[in-house]
Amino acid sequence: MHTEINEILGTEYPIIQGGMAWVAEYHLAAAVSEAGGFGLIGAANAPADWVREQIRKTKELTDRPFGVNVMLMSPYADEVSRVIAEEGVKAVTTGAGNPEKYMELWKARNIKVIPVVASVALAKRMQRCGADAVVAEGCESGGHIGESTTMTLVPQVVDAVDIPVIAAGGIGDGRGIASALMLGAKGVQMGTRFVVTKECQVHPAYKERIIRAKDIDTKVTGRSTGHPIRALRNDMTKVYLQKEQEGASVEELELLASGALRRAVQEGDIHNGSLMSGQIAGLIKEEVSCKQLIDMLIRQTKEALNRSRMYE
Ligand code: TUI
């Protein structure tokens, strides 16, 4: 499977692992890159020194290219962006904002820049300021989401820009990857599927909860605050949505959410933690290694693409 994305990232396959907050650390990033995909460290709200250490540890585990995802709402986004430029990685992806002010810094160090966008407008703007590709992320994704679905967003972004588009949101197997290619994407980014891998360091209870999830088990909280977050439904999402409906203040809601992702990832608190997850959780049935997963994805994609030829 070869597209422009393999060239940009220097990978065997056009498959990117999502830069998931608290989840995407060096063991996972290195394993994905070793398996022929593109591993990412999720900088999330972490301080710059943590990111520096993660980059160095990833380099100890793999000689293959990997990247960092910068969460632009982080109070450390400026310092993290500088550390990435100093340490050097193959590519940066960004989320939850507009990365324009960091673009020159990264490009001067020959770091590829791939903003994650949830709209055509931001995709066009990113192309204008020199992005190498964009990830078009639909609202089936876990975590912070936009309004459009992957099915509607990807072809509209593909038509609006000339740079390669990577599809994200709702992709969990080779059928999803084949569909993304049909929509005009040149690669995929997958998050939730990579949570349930052997190398992913999240608490086993979090993985177990994804494996047990049904199709309708995610909820979106925070629509009223302008920061919608998709996660598996539990006591936490129930209380949050109830408070939102009662018109709770942004401060009260933020207090409720504060530390919730860490509680889920590190402590395995499946009741009061925030189990960020995409809608594809219901499809995920077993934990496998990153190598097994990527090999399986490639085989399934080829099978799906071959099946599509029966309509010729
Ligand atoms: O960023 C994500 N997903 C995330 S970030 C995250 S960490 C977090 N934790 C707690 C609260 C908030 C965040 C968890 N999941 N995906 C990429 C993405 N970017 N989705 C949507 C957007 C986005 C939204 C609005 C990008 C840009 C934007 O507006 C930018 C502008 O200025 O026009």
PDB file of C-alpha atoms and ligand atoms in Angstrom, residues 19-22 44-45 69-73 94-99 116-119 121-122 125 135 137-138 141-147 189 226-230 257 261 276, ligand 1:
ATOM      1  CA  GLY A  19      -1.674  11.398  19.151  1.00  0.00           C
ATOM      2  CA  MET A  20      -3.944  10.512  22.037  1.00  0.00           C
ATOM      3  CA  ALA A  21      -3.609  12.557  25.248  1.00  0.00           C
ATOM      4  CA  TRP A  22      -2.137  10.493  28.153  1.00  0.00           C
ATOM      5  CA  ALA A  44      -1.392  16.810  25.339  1.00  0.00           C
ATOM      6  CA  ASN A  45      -1.049  19.078  28.412  1.00  0.00           C
ATOM      7  CA  ASN A  69       1.129  15.546  18.313  1.00  0.00           C
ATOM      8  CA  VAL A  70       0.872  19.043  19.767  1.00  0.00           C
ATOM      9  CA  MET A  71      -2.385  19.835  21.546  1.00  0.00           C
ATOM     10  CA  LEU A  72      -2.693  23.542  20.838  1.00  0.00           C
ATOM     11  CA  MET A  73      -4.848  24.347  23.882  1.00  0.00           C
ATOM     12  CA  THR A  94      -1.539  19.287  15.763  1.00  0.00           C
ATOM     13  CA  GLY A  95      -5.002  19.264  17.305  1.00  0.00           C
ATOM     14  CA  ALA A  96      -7.608  21.480  18.928  1.00  0.00           C
ATOM     15  CA  GLY A  97      -6.534  24.690  17.200  1.00  0.00           C
ATOM     16  CA  ASN A  98      -4.652  26.518  14.455  1.00  0.00           C
ATOM     17  CA  PRO A  99      -0.872  25.815  14.387  1.00  0.00           C
ATOM     18  CA  VAL A 116      -5.587  17.773  12.251  1.00  0.00           C
ATOM     19  CA  VAL A 117      -8.629  19.684  10.994  1.00  0.00           C
ATOM     20  CA  ALA A 118     -12.365  19.278  11.467  1.00  0.00           C
ATOM     21  CA  SER A 119     -13.452  21.711   8.734  1.00  0.00           C
ATOM     22  CA  ALA A 121     -11.993  26.219   6.076  1.00  0.00           C
ATOM     23  CA  LEU A 122      -9.110  25.232   8.376  1.00  0.00           C
ATOM     24  CA  ARG A 125      -5.890  27.772   5.553  1.00  0.00           C
ATOM     25  CA  VAL A 135      -5.729  14.895   8.807  1.00  0.00           C
ATOM     26  CA  GLU A 137     -11.005  14.094  11.475  1.00  0.00           C
ATOM     27  CA  GLY A 138     -14.717  13.324  11.666  1.00  0.00           C
ATOM     28  CA  SER A 141     -13.469  10.138  16.799  1.00  0.00           C
ATOM     29  CA  GLY A 142     -12.793  10.005  20.487  1.00  0.00           C
ATOM     30  CA  GLY A 143     -11.687  13.057  22.450  1.00  0.00           C
ATOM     31  CA  HIS A 144     -12.135  16.619  21.191  1.00  0.00           C
ATOM     32  CA  ILE A 145     -14.301  16.615  18.063  1.00  0.00           C
ATOM     33  CA  GLY A 146     -15.796  18.872  15.405  1.00  0.00           C
ATOM     34  CA  GLU A 147     -19.264  18.818  13.807  1.00  0.00           C
ATOM     35  CA  GLN A 189      -5.152   7.987  11.319  1.00  0.00           C
ATOM     36  CA  GLY A 226     -17.599  24.759  23.084  1.00  0.00           C
ATOM     37  CA  HIS A 227     -15.206  21.853  23.773  1.00  0.00           C
ATOM     38  CA  PRO A 228     -17.102  18.700  22.852  1.00  0.00           C
ATOM     39  CA  ILE A 229     -15.411  15.474  23.997  1.00  0.00           C
ATOM     40  CA  ARG A 230     -16.434  11.949  22.982  1.00  0.00           C
ATOM     41  CA  ALA A 257     -13.569  16.902  34.009  1.00  0.00           C
ATOM     42  CA  LEU A 261      -8.558  11.285  31.616  1.00  0.00           C
ATOM     43  CA  MET A 276     -12.113   8.931  25.640  1.00  0.00           C
TER      44      MET A 276
HETATM   45  O1  TUI B   1      -7.471  17.443  19.156  1.00  0.00           O
HETATM   46  C1  TUI B   1      -8.137  16.475  18.888  1.00  0.00           C
HETATM   47  N1  TUI B   1      -8.569  15.593  19.827  1.00  0.00           N
HETATM   48  C2  TUI B   1      -8.305  15.690  21.170  1.00  0.00           C
HETATM   49  S1  TUI B   1      -7.330  16.840  21.914  1.00  0.00           S
HETATM   50  C3  TUI B   1      -7.625  16.151  23.402  1.00  0.00           C
HETATM   51  S2  TUI B   1      -6.905  16.747  24.862  1.00  0.00           S
HETATM   52  C4  TUI B   1      -8.144  17.631  25.566  1.00  0.00           C
HETATM   53  N2  TUI B   1      -8.472  17.285  26.787  1.00  0.00           N
HETATM   54  C5  TUI B   1      -9.425  17.949  27.429  1.00  0.00           C
HETATM   55  C6  TUI B   1     -10.086  18.993  26.821  1.00  0.00           C
HETATM   56  C7  TUI B   1      -9.769  19.337  25.547  1.00  0.00           C
HETATM   57  C8  TUI B   1      -8.774  18.639  24.890  1.00  0.00           C
HETATM   58  C9  TUI B   1      -8.440  15.092  23.274  1.00  0.00           C
HETATM   59  N3  TUI B   1      -8.807  14.835  22.026  1.00  0.00           N
HETATM   60  N4  TUI B   1      -8.495  16.201  17.622  1.00  0.00           N
HETATM   61  C10 TUI B   1      -8.181  17.094  16.555  1.00  0.00           C
HETATM   62  C11 TUI B   1      -9.225  18.117  16.424  1.00  0.00           C
HETATM   63  N5  TUI B   1      -8.985  19.374  16.238  1.00  0.00           N
HETATM   64  N6  TUI B   1     -10.541  17.913  16.514  1.00  0.00           N
HETATM   65  C12 TUI B   1     -11.148  19.127  16.352  1.00  0.00           C
HETATM   66  C13 TUI B   1     -10.138  20.042  16.174  1.00  0.00           C
HETATM   67  C14 TUI B   1     -10.226  21.442  15.978  1.00  0.00           C
HETATM   68  C15 TUI B   1     -11.297  22.174  16.461  1.00  0.00           C
HETATM   69  C16 TUI B   1     -11.348  23.541  16.272  1.00  0.00           C
HETATM   70  C17 TUI B   1      -9.212  22.100  15.301  1.00  0.00           C
HETATM   71  C18 TUI B   1      -9.268  23.453  15.123  1.00  0.00           C
HETATM   72  C19 TUI B   1     -10.336  24.160  15.608  1.00  0.00           C
HETATM   73  O2  TUI B   1     -10.410  25.523  15.411  1.00  0.00           O
HETATM   74  C20 TUI B   1      -9.219  26.172  15.051  1.00  0.00           C
HETATM   75  C21 TUI B   1      -9.438  27.551  14.628  1.00  0.00           C
HETATM   76  O3  TUI B   1      -8.829  28.421  15.273  1.00  0.00           O
HETATM   77  O4  TUI B   1     -10.166  27.754  13.654  1.00  0.00           O
END
